[in-house]
PDB file of C-alpha atoms in Angstrom:
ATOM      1  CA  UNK T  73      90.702  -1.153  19.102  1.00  0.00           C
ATOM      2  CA  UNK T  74      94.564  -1.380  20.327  1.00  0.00           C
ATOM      3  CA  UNK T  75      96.324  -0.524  16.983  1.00  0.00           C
ATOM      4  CA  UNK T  76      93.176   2.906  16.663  1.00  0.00           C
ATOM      5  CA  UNK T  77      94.570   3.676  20.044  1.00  0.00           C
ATOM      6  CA  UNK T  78      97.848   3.643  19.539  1.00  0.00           C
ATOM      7  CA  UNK T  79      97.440   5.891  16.304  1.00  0.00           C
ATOM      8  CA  UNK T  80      95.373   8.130  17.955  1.00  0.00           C
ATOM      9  CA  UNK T  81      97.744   8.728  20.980  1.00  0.00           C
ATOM     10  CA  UNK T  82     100.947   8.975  18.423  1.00  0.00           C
ATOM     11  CA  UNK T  83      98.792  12.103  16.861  1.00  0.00           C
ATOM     12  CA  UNK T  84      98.077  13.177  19.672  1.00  0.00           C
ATOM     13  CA  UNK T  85     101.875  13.109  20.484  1.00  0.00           C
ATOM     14  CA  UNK T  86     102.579  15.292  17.040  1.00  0.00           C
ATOM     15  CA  UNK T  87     100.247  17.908  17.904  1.00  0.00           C
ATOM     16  CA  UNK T  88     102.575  18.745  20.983  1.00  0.00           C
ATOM     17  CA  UNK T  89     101.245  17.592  23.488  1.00  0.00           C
ATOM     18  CA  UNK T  90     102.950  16.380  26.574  1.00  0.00           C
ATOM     19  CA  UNK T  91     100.419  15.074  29.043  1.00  0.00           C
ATOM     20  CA  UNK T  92     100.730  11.917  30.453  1.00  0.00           C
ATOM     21  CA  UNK T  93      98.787   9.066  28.860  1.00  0.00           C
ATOM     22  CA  UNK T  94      97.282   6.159  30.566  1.00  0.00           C
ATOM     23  CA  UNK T  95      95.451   3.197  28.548  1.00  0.00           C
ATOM     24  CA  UNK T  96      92.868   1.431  30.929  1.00  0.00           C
ATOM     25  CA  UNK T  97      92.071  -2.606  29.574  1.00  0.00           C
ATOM     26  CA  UNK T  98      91.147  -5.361  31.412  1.00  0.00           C
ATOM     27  CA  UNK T  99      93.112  -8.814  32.370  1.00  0.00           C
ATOM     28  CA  UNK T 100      94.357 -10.574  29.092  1.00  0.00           C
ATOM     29  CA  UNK T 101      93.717  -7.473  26.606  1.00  0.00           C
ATOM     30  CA  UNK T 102      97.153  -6.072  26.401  1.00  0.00           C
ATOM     31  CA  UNK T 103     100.097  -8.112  25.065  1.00  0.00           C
ATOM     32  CA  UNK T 104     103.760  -7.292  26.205  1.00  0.00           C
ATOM     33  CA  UNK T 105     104.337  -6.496  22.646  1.00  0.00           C
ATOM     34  CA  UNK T 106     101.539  -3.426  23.200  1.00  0.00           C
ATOM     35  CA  UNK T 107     102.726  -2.261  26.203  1.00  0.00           C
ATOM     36  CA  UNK T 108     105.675  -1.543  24.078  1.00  0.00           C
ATOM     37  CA  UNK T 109     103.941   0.007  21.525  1.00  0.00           C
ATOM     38  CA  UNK T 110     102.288   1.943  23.833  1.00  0.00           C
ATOM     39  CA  UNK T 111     105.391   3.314  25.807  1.00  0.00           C
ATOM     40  CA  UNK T 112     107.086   4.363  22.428  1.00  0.00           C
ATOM     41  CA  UNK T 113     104.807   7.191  22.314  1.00  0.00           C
ATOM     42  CA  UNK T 114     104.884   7.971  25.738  1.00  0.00           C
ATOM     43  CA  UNK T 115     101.733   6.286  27.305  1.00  0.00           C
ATOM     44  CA  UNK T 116     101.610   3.870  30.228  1.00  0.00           C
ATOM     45  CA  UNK T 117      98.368   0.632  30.121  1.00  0.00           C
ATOM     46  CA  UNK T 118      96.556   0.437  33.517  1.00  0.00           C
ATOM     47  CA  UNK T 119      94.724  -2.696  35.049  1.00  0.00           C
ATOM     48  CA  UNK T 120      91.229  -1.974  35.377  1.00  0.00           C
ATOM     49  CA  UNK T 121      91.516  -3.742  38.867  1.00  0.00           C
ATOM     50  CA  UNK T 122      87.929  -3.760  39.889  1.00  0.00           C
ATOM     51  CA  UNK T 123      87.638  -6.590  36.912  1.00  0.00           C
ATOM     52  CA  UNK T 124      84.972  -7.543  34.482  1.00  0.00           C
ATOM     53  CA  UNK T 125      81.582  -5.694  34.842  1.00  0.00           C
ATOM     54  CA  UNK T 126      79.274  -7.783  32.357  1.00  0.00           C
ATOM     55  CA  UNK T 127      80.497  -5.986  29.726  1.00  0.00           C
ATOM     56  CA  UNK T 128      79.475  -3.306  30.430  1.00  0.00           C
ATOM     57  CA  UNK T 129      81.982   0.353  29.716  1.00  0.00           C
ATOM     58  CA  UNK T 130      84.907   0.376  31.691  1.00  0.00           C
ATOM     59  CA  UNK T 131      85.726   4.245  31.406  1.00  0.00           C
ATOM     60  CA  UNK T 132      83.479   4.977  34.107  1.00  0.00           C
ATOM     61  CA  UNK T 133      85.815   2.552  36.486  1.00  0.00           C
ATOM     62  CA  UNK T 134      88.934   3.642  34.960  1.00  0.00           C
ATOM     63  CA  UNK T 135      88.751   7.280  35.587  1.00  0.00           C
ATOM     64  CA  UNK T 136      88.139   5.813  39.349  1.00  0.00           C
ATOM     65  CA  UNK T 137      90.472   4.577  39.732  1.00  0.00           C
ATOM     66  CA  UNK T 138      92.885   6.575  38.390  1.00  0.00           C
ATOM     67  CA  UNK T 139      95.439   8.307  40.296  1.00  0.00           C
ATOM     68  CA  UNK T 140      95.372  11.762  38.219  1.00  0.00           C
ATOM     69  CA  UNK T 141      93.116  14.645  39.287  1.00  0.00           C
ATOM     70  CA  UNK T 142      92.760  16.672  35.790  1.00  0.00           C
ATOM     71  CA  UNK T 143      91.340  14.544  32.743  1.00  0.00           C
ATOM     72  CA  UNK T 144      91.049  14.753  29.487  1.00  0.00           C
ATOM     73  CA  UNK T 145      89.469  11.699  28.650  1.00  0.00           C
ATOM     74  CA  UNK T 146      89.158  10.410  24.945  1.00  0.00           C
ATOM     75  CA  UNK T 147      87.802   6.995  23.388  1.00  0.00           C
ATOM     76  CA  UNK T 148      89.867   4.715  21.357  1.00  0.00           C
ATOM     77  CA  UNK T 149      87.534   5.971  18.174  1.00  0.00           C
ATOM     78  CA  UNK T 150      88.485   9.849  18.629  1.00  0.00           C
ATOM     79  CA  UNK T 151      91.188  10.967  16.703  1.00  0.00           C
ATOM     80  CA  UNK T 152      92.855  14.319  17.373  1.00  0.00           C
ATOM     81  CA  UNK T 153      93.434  16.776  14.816  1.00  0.00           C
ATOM     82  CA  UNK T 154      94.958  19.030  16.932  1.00  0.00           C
ATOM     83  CA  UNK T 155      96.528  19.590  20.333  1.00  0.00           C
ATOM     84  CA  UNK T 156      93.508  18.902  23.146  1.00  0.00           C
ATOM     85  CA  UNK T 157      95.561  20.228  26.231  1.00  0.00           C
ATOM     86  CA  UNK T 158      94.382  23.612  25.371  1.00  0.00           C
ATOM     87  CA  UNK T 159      91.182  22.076  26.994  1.00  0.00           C
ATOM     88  CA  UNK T 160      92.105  22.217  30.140  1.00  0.00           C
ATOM     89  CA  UNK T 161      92.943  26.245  30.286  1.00  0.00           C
ATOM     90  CA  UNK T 162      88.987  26.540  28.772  1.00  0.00           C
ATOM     91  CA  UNK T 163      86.926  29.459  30.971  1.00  0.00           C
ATOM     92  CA  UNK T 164      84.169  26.904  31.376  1.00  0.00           C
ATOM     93  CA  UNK T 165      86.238  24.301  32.398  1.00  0.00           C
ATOM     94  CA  UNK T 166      87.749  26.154  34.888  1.00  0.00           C
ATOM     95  CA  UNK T 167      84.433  27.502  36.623  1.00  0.00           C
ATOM     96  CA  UNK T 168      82.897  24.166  36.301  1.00  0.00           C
ATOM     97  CA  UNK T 169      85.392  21.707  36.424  1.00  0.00           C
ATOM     98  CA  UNK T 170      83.647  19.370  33.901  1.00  0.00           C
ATOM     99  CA  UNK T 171      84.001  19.907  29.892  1.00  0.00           C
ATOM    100  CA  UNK T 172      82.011  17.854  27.700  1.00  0.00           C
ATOM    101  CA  UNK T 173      81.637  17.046  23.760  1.00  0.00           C
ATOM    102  CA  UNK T 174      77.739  17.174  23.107  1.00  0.00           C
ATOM    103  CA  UNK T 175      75.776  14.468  21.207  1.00  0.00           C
ATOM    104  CA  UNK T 176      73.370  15.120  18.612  1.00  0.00           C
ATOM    105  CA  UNK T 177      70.632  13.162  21.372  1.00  0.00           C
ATOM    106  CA  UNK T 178      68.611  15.297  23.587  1.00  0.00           C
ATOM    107  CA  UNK T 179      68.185  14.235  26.983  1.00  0.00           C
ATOM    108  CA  UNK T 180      64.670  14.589  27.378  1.00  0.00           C
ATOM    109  CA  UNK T 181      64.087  11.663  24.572  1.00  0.00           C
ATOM    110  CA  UNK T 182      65.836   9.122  26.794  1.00  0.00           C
ATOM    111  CA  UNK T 183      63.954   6.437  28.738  1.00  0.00           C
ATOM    112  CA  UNK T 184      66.001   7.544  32.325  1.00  0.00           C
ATOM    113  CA  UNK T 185      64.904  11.197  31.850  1.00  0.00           C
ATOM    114  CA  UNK T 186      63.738  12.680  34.517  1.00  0.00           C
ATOM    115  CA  UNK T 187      64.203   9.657  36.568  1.00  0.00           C
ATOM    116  CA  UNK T 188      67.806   9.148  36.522  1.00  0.00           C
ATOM    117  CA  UNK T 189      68.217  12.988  37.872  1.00  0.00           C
ATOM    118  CA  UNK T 190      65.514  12.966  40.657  1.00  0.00           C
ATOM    119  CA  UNK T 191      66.044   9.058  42.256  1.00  0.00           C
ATOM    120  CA  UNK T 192      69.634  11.051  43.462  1.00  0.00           C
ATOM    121  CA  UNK T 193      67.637  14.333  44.315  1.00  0.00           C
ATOM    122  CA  UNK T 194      69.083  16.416  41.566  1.00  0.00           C
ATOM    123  CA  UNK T 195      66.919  18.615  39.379  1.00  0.00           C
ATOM    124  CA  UNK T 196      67.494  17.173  35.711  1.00  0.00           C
ATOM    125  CA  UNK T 197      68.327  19.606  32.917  1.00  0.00           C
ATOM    126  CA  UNK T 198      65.546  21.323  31.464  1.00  0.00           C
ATOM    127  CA  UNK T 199      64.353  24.137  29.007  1.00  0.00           C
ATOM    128  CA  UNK T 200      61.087  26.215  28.875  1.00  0.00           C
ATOM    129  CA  UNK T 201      60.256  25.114  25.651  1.00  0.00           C
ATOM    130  CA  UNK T 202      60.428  21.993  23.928  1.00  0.00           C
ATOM    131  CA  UNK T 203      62.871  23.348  21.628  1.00  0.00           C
ATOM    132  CA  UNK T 204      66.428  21.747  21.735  1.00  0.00           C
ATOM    133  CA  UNK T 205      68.519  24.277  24.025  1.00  0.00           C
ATOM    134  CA  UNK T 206      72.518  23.248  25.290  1.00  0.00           C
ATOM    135  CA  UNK T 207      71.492  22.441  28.775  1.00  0.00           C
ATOM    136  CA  UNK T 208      69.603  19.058  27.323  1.00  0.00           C
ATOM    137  CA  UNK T 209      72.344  18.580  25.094  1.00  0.00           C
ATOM    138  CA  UNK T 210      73.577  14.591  25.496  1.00  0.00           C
ATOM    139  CA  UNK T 211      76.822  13.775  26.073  1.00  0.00           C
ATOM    140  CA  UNK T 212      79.530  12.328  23.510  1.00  0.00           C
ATOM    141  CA  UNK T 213      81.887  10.626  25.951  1.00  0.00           C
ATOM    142  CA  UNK T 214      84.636  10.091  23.304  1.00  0.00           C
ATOM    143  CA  UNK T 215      86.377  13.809  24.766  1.00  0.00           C
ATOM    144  CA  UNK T 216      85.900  14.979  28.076  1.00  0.00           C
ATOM    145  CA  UNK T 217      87.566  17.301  30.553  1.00  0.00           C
ATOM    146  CA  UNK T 218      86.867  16.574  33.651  1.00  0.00           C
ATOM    147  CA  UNK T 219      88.241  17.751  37.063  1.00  0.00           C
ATOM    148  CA  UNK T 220      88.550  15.083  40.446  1.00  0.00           C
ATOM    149  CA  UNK T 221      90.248  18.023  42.430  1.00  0.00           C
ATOM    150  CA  UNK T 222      87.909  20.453  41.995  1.00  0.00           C
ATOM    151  CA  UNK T 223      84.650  18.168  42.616  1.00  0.00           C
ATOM    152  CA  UNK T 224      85.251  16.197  45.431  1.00  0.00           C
ATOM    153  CA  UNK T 225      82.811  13.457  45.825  1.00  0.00           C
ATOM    154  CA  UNK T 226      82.567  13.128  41.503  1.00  0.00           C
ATOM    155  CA  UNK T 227      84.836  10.252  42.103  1.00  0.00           C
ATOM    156  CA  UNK T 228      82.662   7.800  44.103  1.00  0.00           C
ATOM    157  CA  UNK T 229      79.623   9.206  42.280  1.00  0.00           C
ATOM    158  CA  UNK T 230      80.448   7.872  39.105  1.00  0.00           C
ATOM    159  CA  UNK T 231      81.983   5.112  40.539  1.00  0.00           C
ATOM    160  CA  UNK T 232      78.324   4.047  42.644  1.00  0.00           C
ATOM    161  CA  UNK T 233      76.389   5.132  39.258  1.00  0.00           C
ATOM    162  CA  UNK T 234      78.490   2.561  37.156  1.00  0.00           C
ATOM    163  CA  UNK T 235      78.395  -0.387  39.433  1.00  0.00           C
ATOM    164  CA  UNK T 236      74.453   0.394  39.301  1.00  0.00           C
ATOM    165  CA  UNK T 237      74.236   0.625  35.727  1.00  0.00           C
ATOM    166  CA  UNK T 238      76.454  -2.652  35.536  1.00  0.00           C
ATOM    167  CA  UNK T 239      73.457  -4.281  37.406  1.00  0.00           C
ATOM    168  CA  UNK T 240      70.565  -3.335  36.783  1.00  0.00           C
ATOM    169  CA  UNK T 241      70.968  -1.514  33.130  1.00  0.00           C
ATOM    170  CA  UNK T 242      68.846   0.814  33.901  1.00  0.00           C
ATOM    171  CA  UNK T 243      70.356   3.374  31.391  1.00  0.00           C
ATOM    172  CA  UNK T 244      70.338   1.503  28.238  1.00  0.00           C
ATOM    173  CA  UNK T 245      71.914   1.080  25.334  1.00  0.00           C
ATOM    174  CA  UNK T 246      75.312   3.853  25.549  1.00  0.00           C
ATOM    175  CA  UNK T 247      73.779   4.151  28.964  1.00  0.00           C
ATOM    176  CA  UNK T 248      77.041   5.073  30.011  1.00  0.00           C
ATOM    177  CA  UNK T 249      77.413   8.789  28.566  1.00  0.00           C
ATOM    178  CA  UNK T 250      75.760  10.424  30.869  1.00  0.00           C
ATOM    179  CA  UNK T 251      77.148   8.936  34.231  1.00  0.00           C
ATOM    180  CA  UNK T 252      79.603  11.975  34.149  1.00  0.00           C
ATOM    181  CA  UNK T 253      77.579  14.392  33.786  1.00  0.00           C
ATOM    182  CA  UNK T 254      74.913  13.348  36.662  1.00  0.00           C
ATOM    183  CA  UNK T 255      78.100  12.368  38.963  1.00  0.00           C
ATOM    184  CA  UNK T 256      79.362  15.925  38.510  1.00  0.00           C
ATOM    185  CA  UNK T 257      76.448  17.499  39.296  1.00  0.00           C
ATOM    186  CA  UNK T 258      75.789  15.146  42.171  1.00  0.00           C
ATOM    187  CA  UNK T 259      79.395  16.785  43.639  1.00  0.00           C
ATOM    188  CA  UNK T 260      78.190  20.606  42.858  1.00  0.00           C
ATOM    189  CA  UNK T 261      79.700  20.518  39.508  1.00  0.00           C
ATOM    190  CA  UNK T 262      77.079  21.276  36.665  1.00  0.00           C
ATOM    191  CA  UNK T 263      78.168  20.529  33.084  1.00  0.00           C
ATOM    192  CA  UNK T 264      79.429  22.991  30.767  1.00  0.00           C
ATOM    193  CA  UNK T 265      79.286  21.795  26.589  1.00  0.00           C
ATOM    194  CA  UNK T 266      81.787  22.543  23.743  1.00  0.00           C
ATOM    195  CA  UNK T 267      79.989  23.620  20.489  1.00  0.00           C
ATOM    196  CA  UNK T 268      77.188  21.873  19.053  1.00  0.00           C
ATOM    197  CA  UNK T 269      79.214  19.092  16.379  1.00  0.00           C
ATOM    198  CA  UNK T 270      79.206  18.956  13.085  1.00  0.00           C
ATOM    199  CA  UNK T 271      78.858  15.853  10.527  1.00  0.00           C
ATOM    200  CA  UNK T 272      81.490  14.313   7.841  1.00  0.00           C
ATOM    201  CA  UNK T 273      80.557  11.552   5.428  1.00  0.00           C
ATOM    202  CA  UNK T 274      80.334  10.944   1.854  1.00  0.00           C
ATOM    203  CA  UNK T 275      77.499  11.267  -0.510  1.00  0.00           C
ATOM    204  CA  UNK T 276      75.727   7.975  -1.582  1.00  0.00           C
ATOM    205  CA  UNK T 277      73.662   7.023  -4.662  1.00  0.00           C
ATOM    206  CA  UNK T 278      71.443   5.139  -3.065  1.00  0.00           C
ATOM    207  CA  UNK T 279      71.125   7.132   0.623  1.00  0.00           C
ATOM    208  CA  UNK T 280      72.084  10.418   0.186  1.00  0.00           C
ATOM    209  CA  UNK T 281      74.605  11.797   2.670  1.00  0.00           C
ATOM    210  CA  UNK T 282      75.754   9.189   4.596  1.00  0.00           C
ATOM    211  CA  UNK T 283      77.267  10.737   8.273  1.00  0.00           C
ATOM    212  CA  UNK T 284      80.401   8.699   9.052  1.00  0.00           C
ATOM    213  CA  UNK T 285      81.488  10.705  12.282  1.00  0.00           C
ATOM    214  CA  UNK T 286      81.054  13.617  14.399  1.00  0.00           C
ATOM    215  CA  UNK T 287      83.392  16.461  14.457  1.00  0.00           C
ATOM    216  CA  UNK T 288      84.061  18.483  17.810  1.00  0.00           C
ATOM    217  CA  UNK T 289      85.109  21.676  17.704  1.00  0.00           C
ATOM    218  CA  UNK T 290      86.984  24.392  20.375  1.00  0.00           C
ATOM    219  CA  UNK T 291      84.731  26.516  21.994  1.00  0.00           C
ATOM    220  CA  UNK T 292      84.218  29.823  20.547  1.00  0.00           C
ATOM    221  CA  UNK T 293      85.625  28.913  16.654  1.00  0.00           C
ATOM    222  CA  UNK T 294      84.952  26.535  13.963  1.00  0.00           C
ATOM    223  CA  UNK T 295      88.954  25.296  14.803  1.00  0.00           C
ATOM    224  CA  UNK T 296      88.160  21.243  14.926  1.00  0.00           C
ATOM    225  CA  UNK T 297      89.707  19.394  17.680  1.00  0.00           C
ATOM    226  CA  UNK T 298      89.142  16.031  16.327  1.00  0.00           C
ATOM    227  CA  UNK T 299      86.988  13.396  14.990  1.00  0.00           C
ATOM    228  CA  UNK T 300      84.779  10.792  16.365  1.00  0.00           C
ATOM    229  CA  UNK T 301      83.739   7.718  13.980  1.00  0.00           C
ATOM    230  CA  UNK T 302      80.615   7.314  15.679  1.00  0.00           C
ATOM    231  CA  UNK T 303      78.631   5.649  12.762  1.00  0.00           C
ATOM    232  CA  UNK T 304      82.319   4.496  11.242  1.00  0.00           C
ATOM    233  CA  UNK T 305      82.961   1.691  12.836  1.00  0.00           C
ATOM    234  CA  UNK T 306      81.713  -0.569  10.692  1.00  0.00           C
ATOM    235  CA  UNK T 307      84.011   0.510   8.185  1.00  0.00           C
ATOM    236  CA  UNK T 308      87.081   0.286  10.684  1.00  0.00           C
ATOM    237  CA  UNK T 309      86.631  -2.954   9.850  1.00  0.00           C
ATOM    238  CA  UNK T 310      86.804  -3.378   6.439  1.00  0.00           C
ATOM    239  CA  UNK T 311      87.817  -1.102   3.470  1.00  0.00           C
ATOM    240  CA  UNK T 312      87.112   2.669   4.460  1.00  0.00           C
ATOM    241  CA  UNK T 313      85.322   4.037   1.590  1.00  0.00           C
ATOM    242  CA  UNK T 314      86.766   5.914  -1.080  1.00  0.00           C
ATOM    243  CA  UNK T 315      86.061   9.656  -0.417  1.00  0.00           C
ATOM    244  CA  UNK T 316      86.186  11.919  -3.951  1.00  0.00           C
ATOM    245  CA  UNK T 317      85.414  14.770  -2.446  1.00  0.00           C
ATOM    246  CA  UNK T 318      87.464  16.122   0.944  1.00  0.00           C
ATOM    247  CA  UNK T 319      87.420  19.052   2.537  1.00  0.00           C
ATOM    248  CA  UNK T 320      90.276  19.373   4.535  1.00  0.00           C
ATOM    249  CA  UNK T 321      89.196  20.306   8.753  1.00  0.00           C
ATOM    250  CA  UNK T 322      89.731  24.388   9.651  1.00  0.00           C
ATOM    251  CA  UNK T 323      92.969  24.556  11.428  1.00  0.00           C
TER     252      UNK T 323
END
């Protein structure tokens, strides 16, 4: 995932903007050659100092133990098509203090819902009708925005809530997406969503429309912030698939 990363940060770096960058890894994942890389566009690699957690997603102990109090969090597998900072100037984000990409997964299909919500005494997202409504809207953790200044106690929420996933894998498979959101609520902080995403892919003879990635989009326009290869990776890995037909992402 290095060389996606560093890709995705040097686009990042085109679209103008200037935040600081940190890349979180674990002991004996980055080489002195990419911590070069990685300061050429700007960004500075963190030891995840807490150490191995079964393998289980280390964002959740990055981002505590990070020393910044505004984030704007992105995956290795997200790659910006425009500048993300605007993010953090967002109405929502600034009543809420949490910003999150949605998932096409509703939260009432998981195996931790309600449970997950009530075992910390929070009342878990819900809608009067079993129609799919934003407040049950899952959580894409590849772009966040979330605030540590303005939700005191968020912090050692998600923290606690990783170190018991680690254990007892309670929240399954991905089980880490929606850490953030519960954690921010747990600190008075209820999530707010960006737009519902859309799909890119390619047309198959055999399968029909074949959905390679998620795009995210800025709330309140069809502008697209970036892309996430959710059902890509595979290809990452090989040859990516010709694509005849492109249509280039409203900017």
């Amino acid at each position: 995932r290095l060389p996606m990363t560093w890709a995705n940060i040097a686009m990042l770096r085109m679209s103008g903007t200037t935040l600081p960058v940190e890349v979180w890894h674990l002991a004996g994942e980055m080489s002195v050659a990419a911590r070069k890389l990685f300061e050429a566009v700007g960004a500075v690699t963190r030891l995840i100092r807490s150490g191995d957690h079964g393998n289980y997603f280390n964002v959740p102990f990055a981002l505590a133990e990070t020393k910044l109090e505004e984030l704007l969090v992105l995956d290795s597998d997200f790659t910006p098509l425009s500048r993300l900072d605007t993010l953090l100037n967002e109405p929502a984000y600034n009543r809420r203090g949490i910003l999150l990409a949605p998932d096409l997964l509703d939260l009432r299909g998981r195996d931790f819902y309600p449970e997950a919500w009530s075992r910390l005494g929070l009342q878990a997202p819900t809608c009067v009708t079993s129609a799919r409504c934003p407040v049950v809207w899952g959580t894409d953790s590849s772009l966040m925005v979330l605030s540590i200044s303005r939700c005191p106690g968020a912090r050692a929420a998600l923290r606690s809530l990783a170190a018991d996933a680690a254990e007892t894998g309670r929240y399954g498979w991905a089980g880490d997406k929606e850490l953030y959101q519960i954690a921010w609520q747990a600190a008075g902080c209820p999530a707010t969503f960006l737009p519902y995403p859309g799909l890119v892919g390619q047309t198959s003879p055999n399968f029909g429309f074949v959905g390679m990635a998620m795009v995210h989009r800025a709330p309140g326009s069809n502008h697209v912030m970036g892309i996430h290869w959710a059902w890509g990776k595979p290809f990452l890995h090989g040859n990516v698939p010709d694509l005849p037909v492109m249509e280039a992402p409203a900017t």
